[in-house]
Short mmCIF file of C-alpha atoms in Angstrom, two decimals:
data_model
loop_
_atom_site.label_atom_id
_atom_site.label_comp_id
_atom_site.label_asym_id
_atom_site.label_seq_id
_atom_site.Cartn_x
_atom_site.Cartn_y
_atom_site.Cartn_z
CA UNK A 1251 -20.80 -19.12 29.66
CA UNK A 1252 -20.53 -17.28 26.32
CA UNK A 1253 -22.17 -14.18 27.81
CA UNK A 1254 -19.46 -14.06 30.49
CA UNK A 1255 -16.75 -14.35 27.85
CA UNK A 1256 -18.34 -11.54 25.84
CA UNK A 1257 -18.50 -9.31 28.92
CA UNK A 1258 -14.86 -10.02 29.79
CA UNK A 1259 -13.74 -9.29 26.22
CA UNK A 1260 -15.77 -6.06 26.14
CA UNK A 1261 -14.31 -4.96 29.48
CA UNK A 1262 -10.77 -5.68 28.27
CA UNK A 1263 -11.38 -3.64 25.12
CA UNK A 1264 -12.76 -0.72 27.15
CA UNK A 1265 -9.81 -0.75 29.56
CA UNK A 1266 -7.34 -0.99 26.68
CA UNK A 1267 -8.91 1.97 24.90
CA UNK A 1268 -9.02 4.06 28.09
CA UNK A 1269 -5.38 3.21 28.76
CA UNK A 1270 -4.36 4.29 25.27
CA UNK A 1271 -6.29 7.56 25.61
CA UNK A 1272 -4.43 8.37 28.81
CA UNK A 1273 -0.79 9.41 28.63
CA UNK A 1274 0.18 6.39 26.58
CA UNK A 1275 3.83 5.57 26.03
CA UNK A 1276 6.38 8.28 26.78
CA UNK A 1277 8.16 9.36 23.58
CA UNK A 1278 11.85 8.60 23.11
CA UNK A 1279 14.43 10.51 21.06
CA UNK A 1280 14.56 7.53 18.66
CA UNK A 1281 10.78 7.44 18.13
CA UNK A 1282 10.74 11.19 17.43
CA UNK A 1283 13.87 11.03 15.25
CA UNK A 1284 12.36 8.23 13.14
CA UNK A 1285 9.45 10.54 12.27
CA UNK A 1286 11.62 13.51 11.22
CA UNK A 1287 13.80 14.17 8.16
CA UNK A 1288 17.21 15.65 8.91
CA UNK A 1289 17.46 19.18 7.50
CA UNK A 1290 21.11 18.91 6.40
CA UNK A 1291 20.04 17.76 2.93
CA UNK A 1292 20.75 14.04 3.29
CA UNK A 1293 17.02 13.09 3.05
CA UNK A 1294 17.44 10.54 5.86
CA UNK A 1295 15.63 10.47 9.16
CA UNK A 1296 17.31 12.17 12.10
CA UNK A 1297 18.23 8.83 13.68
CA UNK A 1298 19.70 7.50 10.40
CA UNK A 1299 21.65 10.63 9.34
CA UNK A 1300 25.23 9.44 8.86
CA UNK A 1301 26.97 12.77 8.35
CA UNK A 1302 29.87 13.24 10.73
CA UNK A 1303 29.09 16.04 13.23
CA UNK A 1304 25.87 17.00 11.43
CA UNK A 1305 24.76 20.32 12.95
CA UNK A 1306 21.12 19.82 11.95
CA UNK A 1307 20.93 16.39 13.55
CA UNK A 1308 22.55 17.64 16.75
CA UNK A 1309 20.16 20.63 16.94
CA UNK A 1310 17.09 18.48 16.31
CA UNK A 1311 18.17 15.84 18.86
CA UNK A 1312 18.80 18.55 21.47
CA UNK A 1313 15.36 20.07 20.86
CA UNK A 1314 13.76 16.62 21.05
CA UNK A 1315 15.46 15.83 24.35
CA UNK A 1316 14.46 19.23 25.77
CA UNK A 1317 10.80 18.79 24.80
CA UNK A 1318 10.65 15.22 26.14
CA UNK A 1319 12.07 16.50 29.44
CA UNK A 1320 9.34 19.17 29.45
CA UNK A 1321 6.77 16.34 29.41
CA UNK A 1322 5.35 16.88 25.91
CA UNK A 1323 3.84 13.96 24.02
CA UNK A 1324 5.03 12.78 20.60
CA UNK A 1325 2.30 14.52 18.60
CA UNK A 1326 3.00 17.87 20.23
CA UNK A 1327 6.74 17.55 19.65
CA UNK A 1328 6.20 16.72 15.96
CA UNK A 1329 3.84 19.70 15.64
CA UNK A 1330 6.54 21.95 17.13
CA UNK A 1331 9.01 20.72 14.51
CA UNK A 1332 6.45 21.38 11.75
CA UNK A 1333 5.99 24.94 13.07
CA UNK A 1334 9.75 25.48 13.03
CA UNK A 1335 10.79 23.71 9.79
CA UNK A 1336 7.56 23.22 7.83
CA UNK A 1337 5.72 20.06 6.75
CA UNK A 1338 8.76 18.80 4.79
CA UNK A 1339 10.40 17.88 8.13
CA UNK A 1340 7.99 14.94 8.58
CA UNK A 1341 9.20 11.55 7.37
CA UNK A 1342 5.69 10.65 6.20
CA UNK A 1343 3.31 13.31 4.89
CA UNK A 1344 0.13 13.96 6.85
CA UNK A 1345 -2.97 12.34 5.37
CA UNK A 1346 -4.78 15.60 4.69
CA UNK A 1347 -5.27 17.99 1.79
CA UNK A 1348 -3.15 17.44 -1.31
CA UNK A 1349 -0.87 15.04 0.60
CA UNK A 1350 -3.82 12.66 0.81
CA UNK A 1351 -3.07 11.76 -2.82
CA UNK A 1352 0.24 10.23 -1.67
CA UNK A 1353 -1.72 7.80 0.48
CA UNK A 1354 -4.57 7.08 -1.96
CA UNK A 1355 -3.00 6.92 -5.44
CA UNK A 1356 -0.83 3.80 -4.91
CA UNK A 1357 -3.90 1.81 -3.86
CA UNK A 1358 -5.99 3.15 -6.73
CA UNK A 1359 -3.17 2.40 -9.18
CA UNK A 1360 -2.89 -1.14 -7.85
CA UNK A 1361 -6.62 -1.76 -8.19
CA UNK A 1362 -6.79 -0.28 -11.72
CA UNK A 1363 -3.71 -2.24 -12.82
CA UNK A 1364 -5.09 -5.48 -11.42
CA UNK A 1365 -8.40 -4.82 -13.19
CA UNK A 1366 -6.60 -4.27 -16.52
CA UNK A 1367 -4.57 -7.47 -16.10
CA UNK A 1368 -7.73 -9.49 -15.36
CA UNK A 1369 -9.53 -7.92 -18.35
CA UNK A 1370 -6.74 -8.71 -20.83
CA UNK A 1371 -6.13 -12.24 -19.51
CA UNK A 1372 -9.83 -13.07 -19.86
CA UNK A 1373 -9.89 -11.55 -23.33
CA UNK A 1374 -6.85 -13.54 -24.49
CA UNK A 1375 -8.12 -16.83 -23.04
CA UNK A 1376 -11.51 -16.65 -24.81
CA UNK A 1377 -11.75 -18.55 -28.11
CA UNK A 1378 -12.78 -16.34 -30.99
CA UNK A 1379 -16.21 -17.55 -32.20
CA UNK A 1380 -15.82 -16.09 -35.68
CA UNK A 1381 -13.04 -18.54 -36.53
CA UNK A 1382 -14.86 -21.69 -35.40
CA UNK A 1383 -18.10 -20.63 -37.20
CA UNK A 1384 -16.22 -19.79 -40.40
CA UNK A 1385 -14.53 -23.21 -40.49
CA UNK A 1386 -17.86 -25.04 -40.13
CA UNK A 1387 -19.71 -23.06 -42.79
CA UNK A 1388 -16.98 -23.18 -45.45
CA UNK A 1389 -16.92 -27.00 -45.74
CA UNK A 1390 -19.42 -28.54 -48.14
CA UNK A 1391 -21.61 -31.23 -46.53
CA UNK A 1392 -21.05 -33.48 -49.57
CA UNK A 1393 -17.28 -33.40 -48.95
CA UNK A 1394 -17.80 -34.30 -45.27
CA UNK A 1395 -20.04 -37.22 -46.30
CA UNK A 1396 -17.40 -38.43 -48.80
CA UNK A 1397 -14.66 -38.29 -46.14
CA UNK A 1398 -16.80 -40.21 -43.67
CA UNK A 1399 -17.53 -42.82 -46.37
CA UNK A 1400 -13.80 -43.27 -47.04
CA UNK A 1401 -13.08 -43.59 -43.32
CA UNK A 1402 -15.68 -46.33 -42.98
CA UNK A 1403 -14.14 -48.24 -45.93
CA UNK A 1404 -10.64 -48.04 -44.45
CA UNK A 1405 -11.75 -48.99 -40.95
CA UNK A 1406 -14.08 -51.76 -41.93
#
């Protein structure tokens, strides 16, 4: 029974991966616009640009619609925009070259910061052995014996 389930799951995964390698989902102007920064200077995506009659937004939307009608996929359309406007047109930088630092450094900073917090919390929670040893060695054993004697007299 479990072998059949494993075969069915494997077949579903194969068909799902083959389906995603095929044409996939047809791009929409919104999906393309969400991946592009409007070039009017507002630093918003093309779909979120709120400038009234923004010429850059209108030009980019027209080009997007034209390329979707030509049957291009989303990756090709975004590459065409990069060729025309440069890498700064992308809403998220590509994970390659120097831009890879944008993707890696926040995670590294988080791990280093968490490590420092753990280090200092452990250091602050540890009792300092030099203080407990110093208190024990500075008291004369005769004084301790006298105090214990007095305590026995009071209690008994």
